């Protein structure tokens, strides 16, 4: 048994439960210390103090996890386990998550700084829905019969890839774990997962639920630890056939490099964004202002598909800014467990510093602070929702992904100008369009260089609909039927029904 664990009595207004679990490396359905016996401190974003410790995994632990995952594939999972049984286990897991819905939500709140209510109603609810959705796919992974000639039967099998690596970010730990695990398990793969060391607690707790649901040992393994050690070991391991990564564009590049230099493993990358949110002059201004604020400030702005560049048509600019700044000023910040709190702290000191650096750069480069622009209080990682106006396309706050509660508002002349400015970014994850003229809105959406476009809404993914980007925002898709394609390999089978071969 590992030496590290986490016990917490939440004793708050909206959730009063307790939690207690081991925080070791999880291999073969057991928790253990990392091979070096060292630990990592997990910080409380509300106070900046130490919350608990987790085991620090190593490259050796990754190798042990890969061996366990391979053994499970050969004996109890993959082609050895019918899809209907995988489906049953996944549904059991979803039921257990539902039973522990509040506890998992409280873990996201205490570890990431998300508000308990959002964690409960968005993150964890969607995580459960994702596992259920993919449980439904597990016995529907179908190949094809392909007509060639009467003398041949040709068909395809969609077989599991093997051991897959899954590297998670800290902004939606449990949700993104389920986005990756759902399609991987449904298609019969085994997994070696690395949560982000900033916020791993809900993911570690999930491992206990995986055991309780009855998954065979070795199907899901989790090696906690740092990206430069555990992450690198996963991407470079020759026994891992595919890596699914969510995080920064910079690290995504390293993942590809290691994948190419090891066994040419497949990769899916879900990376950064600097999404445009376009408000056309025929938009409903009140609705657009609320959705625009949601799109950039939800989850403290730590959202890859955030609509952080807001473009407003000149003719309605003043009206929109008046309503938008009013909405932003009404956002209530404070303890994530507070009943009416909408805005918690950022996830880590390092990230807090990075965002404050961007806010300073906006001020230094001459942008106007229309709302916010400061830290909140003197303890923890709280930052005011911030709106910059009078910005230009060369400013860092306009060009670079801040991944925090910072919006920039720009003007455009007409639809063509909005499309040109909106697409003027190296990213291509998402775009949002607001207009009561649905034809114009759809026309604009189709012109956006983005993997996802939202019309008269913002940042609202669904587990049935593909999620992912183009340009520097990534490769491949999470969610929906499309995500399954990343997790199976296609085997063609040719059966001779009467072709003669006579040589000599
Ligand atoms: P990273 O991309 O560095 O981290 C994401 C995950 O990758 C973490 O689990 C991290 O481990 C791991 N990792 C780090 N280095 C490596 C490596 N060499 N090989 C394999 N895995 C690695 O993001 P940061 O946490 O540093 O955040 C920086 C910025 O990235 C944010 O400000 C934001 O712009 C963007 N980001 C985007 C996300 C998205 O949803 N698309 C999510 C998170 C960040 P470790 O546990 O050590 O952090």
Coordinates of C-alpha atoms in Angstrom, one line a residue, residues 60-447:
X60 CA 10.1 2.5 -14.5
X61 CA 6.6 2.8 -13.2
X62 CA 5.4 3.5 -16.7
X63 CA 7.1 0.4 -18.0
X64 CA 5.5 -1.7 -15.2
X65 CA 2.1 -0.2 -16.1
X66 CA 2.7 -1.0 -19.8
X67 CA 3.5 -4.7 -19.0
X68 CA 0.3 -4.9 -16.9
X69 CA -1.8 -3.3 -19.7
X70 CA -0.3 -5.8 -22.2
X71 CA -1.0 -8.8 -20.0
X72 CA -4.6 -7.7 -19.6
X73 CA -5.0 -7.3 -23.4
X74 CA -3.7 -10.8 -23.9
X75 CA -6.0 -12.4 -21.3
X76 CA -9.0 -10.5 -20.1
X77 CA -9.6 -7.5 -22.3
X78 CA -9.4 -6.5 -26.0
X79 CA -10.5 -9.4 -28.3
X80 CA -10.8 -11.7 -25.2
X81 CA -13.7 -9.7 -23.8
X82 CA -17.0 -9.4 -25.7
X83 CA -18.2 -5.8 -26.4
X84 CA -21.4 -6.5 -24.4
X85 CA -19.3 -7.3 -21.3
X86 CA -17.2 -4.1 -21.7
X87 CA -20.4 -2.2 -22.0
X88 CA -21.8 -3.7 -18.8
X89 CA -18.6 -2.8 -16.9
X90 CA -18.6 0.8 -18.3
X91 CA -22.3 1.2 -17.3
X92 CA -21.4 0.0 -13.8
X93 CA -18.7 2.5 -13.6
X94 CA -21.1 5.3 -14.7
X95 CA -23.5 4.2 -11.9
X96 CA -20.7 4.4 -9.3
X97 CA -19.7 7.8 -10.6
X98 CA -23.3 8.9 -10.2
X99 CA -23.3 7.5 -6.6
X100 CA -20.2 9.6 -5.9
X101 CA -21.3 12.6 -8.0
X102 CA -21.0 15.1 -5.1
X103 CA -17.7 13.7 -3.9
X104 CA -16.1 13.8 -7.3
X105 CA -17.4 17.4 -7.8
X106 CA -16.0 18.5 -4.5
X107 CA -12.6 17.0 -5.4
X108 CA -12.6 19.1 -8.6
X109 CA -13.5 22.2 -6.5
X110 CA -10.8 21.7 -3.9
X111 CA -8.1 20.6 -6.4
X112 CA -8.7 22.8 -9.5
X113 CA -10.6 25.7 -7.8
X114 CA -13.7 25.2 -9.9
X115 CA -17.0 26.1 -8.2
X116 CA -18.7 23.1 -6.7
X117 CA -21.9 23.8 -8.6
X118 CA -20.3 24.1 -12.0
X119 CA -18.1 21.0 -11.3
X120 CA -21.3 19.1 -10.3
X121 CA -23.6 20.3 -13.1
X122 CA -21.1 20.5 -15.9
X123 CA -17.8 18.6 -15.5
X124 CA -18.9 15.5 -13.5
X125 CA -22.3 15.3 -15.1
X126 CA -20.7 15.3 -18.5
X127 CA -18.0 12.8 -17.4
X128 CA -20.8 10.4 -16.4
X129 CA -22.7 11.0 -19.6
X130 CA -19.5 10.3 -21.6
X131 CA -18.9 6.9 -20.0
X132 CA -22.5 6.0 -20.6
X133 CA -22.4 7.2 -24.2
X134 CA -19.3 5.0 -25.0
X135 CA -20.7 2.1 -23.0
X136 CA -23.5 2.1 -25.7
X137 CA -20.8 1.8 -28.4
X138 CA -18.9 -1.1 -26.9
X139 CA -20.9 -3.8 -28.7
X140 CA -21.4 -1.8 -31.9
X141 CA -17.8 -1.7 -33.1
X142 CA -18.5 -3.0 -36.6
X143 CA -16.3 -3.8 -39.6
X144 CA -17.6 -3.9 -43.2
X145 CA -18.1 -6.6 -45.8
X146 CA -16.6 -5.2 -49.0
X147 CA -17.8 -6.5 -52.4
X148 CA -14.9 -7.4 -54.8
X149 CA -15.6 -10.5 -57.0
X150 CA -17.8 -13.6 -56.5
X151 CA -14.7 -15.6 -55.8
X152 CA -13.7 -13.7 -52.7
X153 CA -15.2 -12.7 -49.4
X154 CA -13.4 -9.5 -48.1
X155 CA -14.2 -7.9 -44.8
X156 CA -12.7 -5.6 -42.2
X157 CA -12.4 -5.9 -38.5
X158 CA -12.1 -2.9 -36.2
X159 CA -9.6 -4.2 -33.7
X160 CA -8.2 -2.5 -30.6
X161 CA -4.9 -0.7 -31.1
X162 CA -3.4 -2.2 -28.0
X163 CA -2.0 -0.2 -25.0
X164 CA -2.8 3.5 -25.3
X165 CA -1.2 6.4 -23.4
X166 CA -3.5 9.2 -22.2
X167 CA -1.9 12.4 -21.0
X168 CA -4.4 14.7 -19.2
X169 CA -4.5 18.5 -18.5
X170 CA -5.4 20.1 -15.2
X171 CA -8.3 22.2 -16.4
X172 CA -11.0 19.5 -16.6
X173 CA -9.2 16.5 -15.0
X174 CA -12.1 14.0 -14.7
X175 CA -14.0 15.1 -17.7
X176 CA -11.1 14.8 -20.1
X177 CA -10.1 11.5 -18.5
X178 CA -13.5 10.2 -19.4
X179 CA -13.4 11.8 -22.9
X180 CA -10.2 9.6 -23.5
X181 CA -11.1 6.5 -21.5
X182 CA -14.6 6.1 -22.9
X183 CA -13.7 5.5 -26.5
X184 CA -10.5 3.6 -25.5
X185 CA -12.4 1.0 -23.4
X186 CA -15.4 0.8 -25.7
X187 CA -13.0 -0.3 -28.5
X188 CA -11.1 -2.8 -26.3
X189 CA -7.9 -1.0 -25.6
X190 CA -6.0 -1.0 -22.3
X191 CA -4.7 2.3 -21.0
X192 CA -1.8 4.0 -19.1
X193 CA -2.9 7.4 -18.0
X194 CA -1.0 10.3 -16.6
X195 CA -3.1 13.0 -14.9
X196 CA -1.6 16.5 -14.6
X197 CA 0.3 16.9 -11.3
X198 CA -1.5 20.2 -10.7
X199 CA -4.8 18.5 -10.3
X200 CA -4.9 14.7 -10.2
X201 CA -7.2 13.9 -7.2
X202 CA -10.5 13.2 -9.0
X203 CA -8.7 11.0 -11.5
X204 CA -7.0 9.0 -8.7
X205 CA -10.3 8.5 -6.9
X206 CA -11.8 7.3 -10.2
X207 CA -9.3 4.4 -10.2
X208 CA -10.9 3.1 -7.0
X209 CA -14.3 3.2 -8.7
X210 CA -12.8 1.3 -11.7
X211 CA -11.8 -1.5 -9.3
X212 CA -15.2 -1.4 -7.6
X213 CA -17.0 -1.7 -11.0
X214 CA -15.1 -5.0 -11.6
X215 CA -12.7 -4.1 -14.4
X216 CA -10.0 -6.8 -14.7
X217 CA -6.6 -5.8 -13.4
X218 CA -4.3 -4.0 -15.8
X219 CA -7.1 -2.6 -18.1
X220 CA -6.7 0.9 -16.6
X221 CA -3.4 2.0 -15.1
X222 CA -2.5 5.5 -13.8
X223 CA 1.0 6.8 -13.3
X224 CA 1.0 10.1 -11.4
X225 CA 4.0 12.3 -11.9
X226 CA 5.7 15.0 -13.9
X227 CA 5.4 15.6 -17.6
X228 CA 9.1 15.6 -18.3
X229 CA 9.5 12.2 -16.7
X230 CA 6.3 10.2 -16.8
X231 CA 4.8 12.0 -19.8
X232 CA 8.0 11.6 -21.8
X233 CA 8.2 7.9 -20.8
X234 CA 4.7 7.3 -22.1
X235 CA 5.2 9.1 -25.4
X236 CA 8.6 7.3 -26.0
X237 CA 7.6 3.8 -24.8
X238 CA 7.7 1.2 -27.6
X239 CA 4.9 -0.9 -26.0
X240 CA 2.4 2.0 -26.3
X241 CA 0.8 2.1 -29.7
X242 CA -1.0 5.4 -29.5
X243 CA -1.0 8.5 -27.3
X244 CA -3.9 10.9 -26.8
X245 CA -2.7 14.2 -25.4
X246 CA -4.5 17.4 -24.2
X247 CA -2.5 20.4 -23.2
X248 CA -0.3 23.2 -24.7
X249 CA 0.7 23.4 -28.3
X250 CA 4.3 23.4 -27.3
X251 CA 4.1 20.1 -25.3
X252 CA 1.9 18.7 -28.1
X253 CA 4.9 19.2 -30.5
X254 CA 7.1 17.2 -28.1
X255 CA 4.6 14.4 -27.9
X256 CA 4.6 14.1 -31.7
X257 CA 8.4 14.2 -31.8
X258 CA 8.7 11.4 -29.2
X259 CA 6.0 9.4 -31.0
X260 CA 7.9 9.6 -34.3
X261 CA 11.3 8.8 -32.7
X262 CA 10.1 5.7 -30.9
X263 CA 7.7 3.2 -32.6
X264 CA 5.9 5.8 -34.9
X265 CA 2.9 5.7 -32.6
X266 CA -0.3 7.4 -33.6
X267 CA -1.2 10.6 -31.7
X268 CA -4.3 12.7 -31.2
X269 CA -3.6 16.2 -29.9
X270 CA -6.1 18.5 -28.4
X271 CA -4.2 21.8 -27.9
X272 CA -4.7 25.5 -27.4
X273 CA -7.1 28.1 -28.8
X274 CA -7.8 31.8 -29.1
X275 CA -11.4 31.5 -30.3
X276 CA -13.2 34.4 -32.0
X277 CA -16.6 35.3 -30.7
X278 CA -18.3 37.3 -33.4
X279 CA -21.3 39.5 -32.6
X280 CA -23.1 40.7 -35.8
X281 CA -25.2 43.8 -35.7
X282 CA -28.5 41.8 -35.9
X283 CA -27.6 39.8 -32.7
X284 CA -29.8 39.9 -29.6
X285 CA -27.4 42.0 -27.6
X286 CA -28.5 40.8 -24.1
X287 CA -28.2 37.1 -25.1
X288 CA -24.9 37.7 -26.9
X289 CA -23.4 39.6 -24.0
X290 CA -24.2 36.8 -21.5
X291 CA -23.0 34.0 -23.8
X292 CA -19.8 36.0 -24.7
X293 CA -19.1 36.3 -21.0
X294 CA -19.7 32.7 -20.4
X295 CA -17.5 31.8 -23.3
X296 CA -14.4 33.5 -21.9
X297 CA -14.9 33.5 -18.1
X298 CA -16.4 30.1 -17.4
X299 CA -14.1 27.9 -15.4
X300 CA -11.9 30.9 -14.7
X301 CA -11.1 31.1 -18.4
X302 CA -9.1 27.9 -18.3
X303 CA -10.9 26.4 -21.3
X304 CA -9.2 25.5 -24.6
X305 CA -12.2 26.4 -26.7
X306 CA -12.8 29.8 -24.9
X307 CA -14.0 32.6 -27.0
X308 CA -11.4 35.0 -25.7
X309 CA -11.3 37.4 -28.7
X310 CA -14.7 39.2 -28.9
X311 CA -15.4 40.9 -32.3
X312 CA -18.3 43.4 -32.3
X313 CA -19.8 45.1 -35.4
X314 CA -19.1 48.9 -35.2
X315 CA -22.8 49.9 -35.4
X316 CA -23.6 48.1 -32.1
X317 CA -20.2 48.4 -30.4
X318 CA -21.2 50.9 -27.7
X319 CA -24.4 49.2 -26.8
X320 CA -22.7 45.8 -26.6
X321 CA -19.8 47.0 -24.5
X322 CA -22.2 48.7 -22.0
X323 CA -24.2 45.4 -21.5
X324 CA -21.1 43.1 -21.7
X325 CA -19.2 45.0 -19.0
X326 CA -22.3 45.1 -16.8
X327 CA -22.6 41.3 -17.1
X328 CA -18.8 40.8 -16.3
X329 CA -19.0 43.2 -13.3
X330 CA -21.9 41.0 -11.9
X331 CA -19.7 37.9 -11.7
X332 CA -19.3 36.8 -8.1
X333 CA -15.9 35.6 -7.1
X334 CA -14.9 33.7 -4.0
X335 CA -14.7 30.3 -2.3
X336 CA -15.6 27.6 -4.8
X337 CA -18.0 26.1 -2.3
X338 CA -19.9 29.4 -1.8
X339 CA -23.6 29.0 -2.9
X340 CA -23.8 31.8 -5.4
X341 CA -20.1 31.9 -6.4
X342 CA -19.5 31.8 -10.1
X343 CA -15.7 32.5 -10.2
X344 CA -13.0 30.6 -8.2
X345 CA -9.2 30.8 -8.1
X346 CA -6.9 29.8 -11.0
X347 CA -5.5 26.3 -10.7
X348 CA -1.9 26.9 -9.7
X349 CA 0.6 29.6 -8.6
X350 CA 2.5 29.1 -11.9
X351 CA -0.6 29.7 -13.9
X352 CA -1.7 32.7 -11.8
X353 CA 1.7 34.3 -12.4
X354 CA 1.4 33.7 -16.1
X355 CA -2.0 35.3 -16.4
X356 CA -1.0 38.3 -14.3
X357 CA 2.0 38.7 -16.6
X358 CA -0.4 38.8 -19.6
X359 CA -2.6 41.4 -17.9
X360 CA 0.5 43.5 -17.2
X361 CA 1.6 43.2 -20.8
X362 CA -1.9 44.5 -22.0
X363 CA -1.6 47.5 -19.7
X364 CA 2.0 48.1 -20.8
X365 CA 1.1 47.9 -24.5
X366 CA -1.6 50.6 -24.1
X367 CA -4.9 48.6 -24.0
X368 CA -7.7 50.1 -21.8
X369 CA -8.8 48.0 -18.8
X370 CA -12.6 48.2 -19.1
X371 CA -13.2 45.8 -16.2
X372 CA -10.9 44.1 -13.6
X373 CA -7.2 43.9 -14.2
X374 CA -6.1 42.9 -10.7
X375 CA -5.7 40.0 -8.4
X376 CA -8.4 39.5 -5.8
X377 CA -7.3 39.5 -2.2
X378 CA -3.9 38.5 -1.0
X379 CA -4.3 34.8 -0.6
X380 CA -4.7 32.0 -3.1
X381 CA -4.8 32.4 -6.9
X382 CA -7.9 34.6 -7.5
X383 CA -7.9 37.0 -10.5
X384 CA -10.6 39.5 -11.4
X385 CA -12.5 38.8 -14.7
X386 CA -10.8 41.3 -16.9
X387 CA -11.9 43.0 -20.1
X388 CA -9.5 44.9 -22.4
X389 CA -10.7 47.4 -25.0
X390 CA -8.7 49.7 -27.4
X391 CA -6.6 46.7 -28.4
X392 CA -4.8 46.0 -31.7
X393 CA -4.0 42.7 -33.4
X394 CA -0.2 43.0 -32.6
X395 CA -0.7 43.0 -28.8
X396 CA 0.2 39.8 -26.9
X397 CA -3.2 39.7 -25.2
X398 CA -4.8 39.5 -28.6
X399 CA -2.4 37.1 -30.3
X400 CA -1.5 34.6 -27.5
X401 CA -3.6 32.1 -25.6
X402 CA -3.9 33.4 -22.0
X403 CA -6.0 30.5 -20.7
X404 CA -7.4 32.8 -18.0
X405 CA -10.2 35.2 -17.2
X406 CA -9.1 37.8 -19.8
X407 CA -11.2 39.0 -22.8
X408 CA -10.2 41.4 -25.5
X409 CA -12.9 43.3 -27.5
X410 CA -12.3 44.4 -31.0
X411 CA -14.5 46.2 -33.7
X412 CA -15.3 45.0 -37.2
X413 CA -17.0 46.7 -40.2
X414 CA -18.9 44.0 -41.9
X415 CA -19.3 40.2 -42.2
X416 CA -16.3 39.8 -44.4
X417 CA -14.1 41.8 -42.0
X418 CA -15.3 39.7 -39.1
X419 CA -14.4 36.5 -40.9
X420 CA -10.9 37.9 -41.8
X421 CA -10.1 39.1 -38.3
X422 CA -11.6 36.0 -36.6
X423 CA -9.5 33.7 -38.7
X424 CA -6.3 35.8 -38.2
X425 CA -4.8 33.4 -35.6
X426 CA -2.5 30.4 -35.7
X427 CA -5.2 28.4 -33.7
X428 CA -8.3 26.8 -35.1
X429 CA -10.3 25.2 -32.3
X430 CA -13.6 27.0 -32.0
X431 CA -15.6 30.0 -33.0
X432 CA -18.9 31.5 -31.9
X433 CA -21.3 33.6 -34.0
X434 CA -24.2 35.7 -32.7
X435 CA -26.9 36.8 -35.1
X436 CA -30.7 36.6 -35.3
X437 CA -30.4 36.2 -39.1
X438 CA -29.8 32.4 -39.1
X439 CA -28.7 32.4 -42.8
X440 CA -26.0 35.0 -42.1
X441 CA -24.9 33.1 -39.0
X442 CA -24.6 29.8 -40.8
X443 CA -22.8 31.5 -43.7
X444 CA -20.3 33.0 -41.3
X445 CA -19.9 29.7 -39.3
X446 CA -19.0 27.9 -42.5
X447 CA -16.3 30.4 -43.3

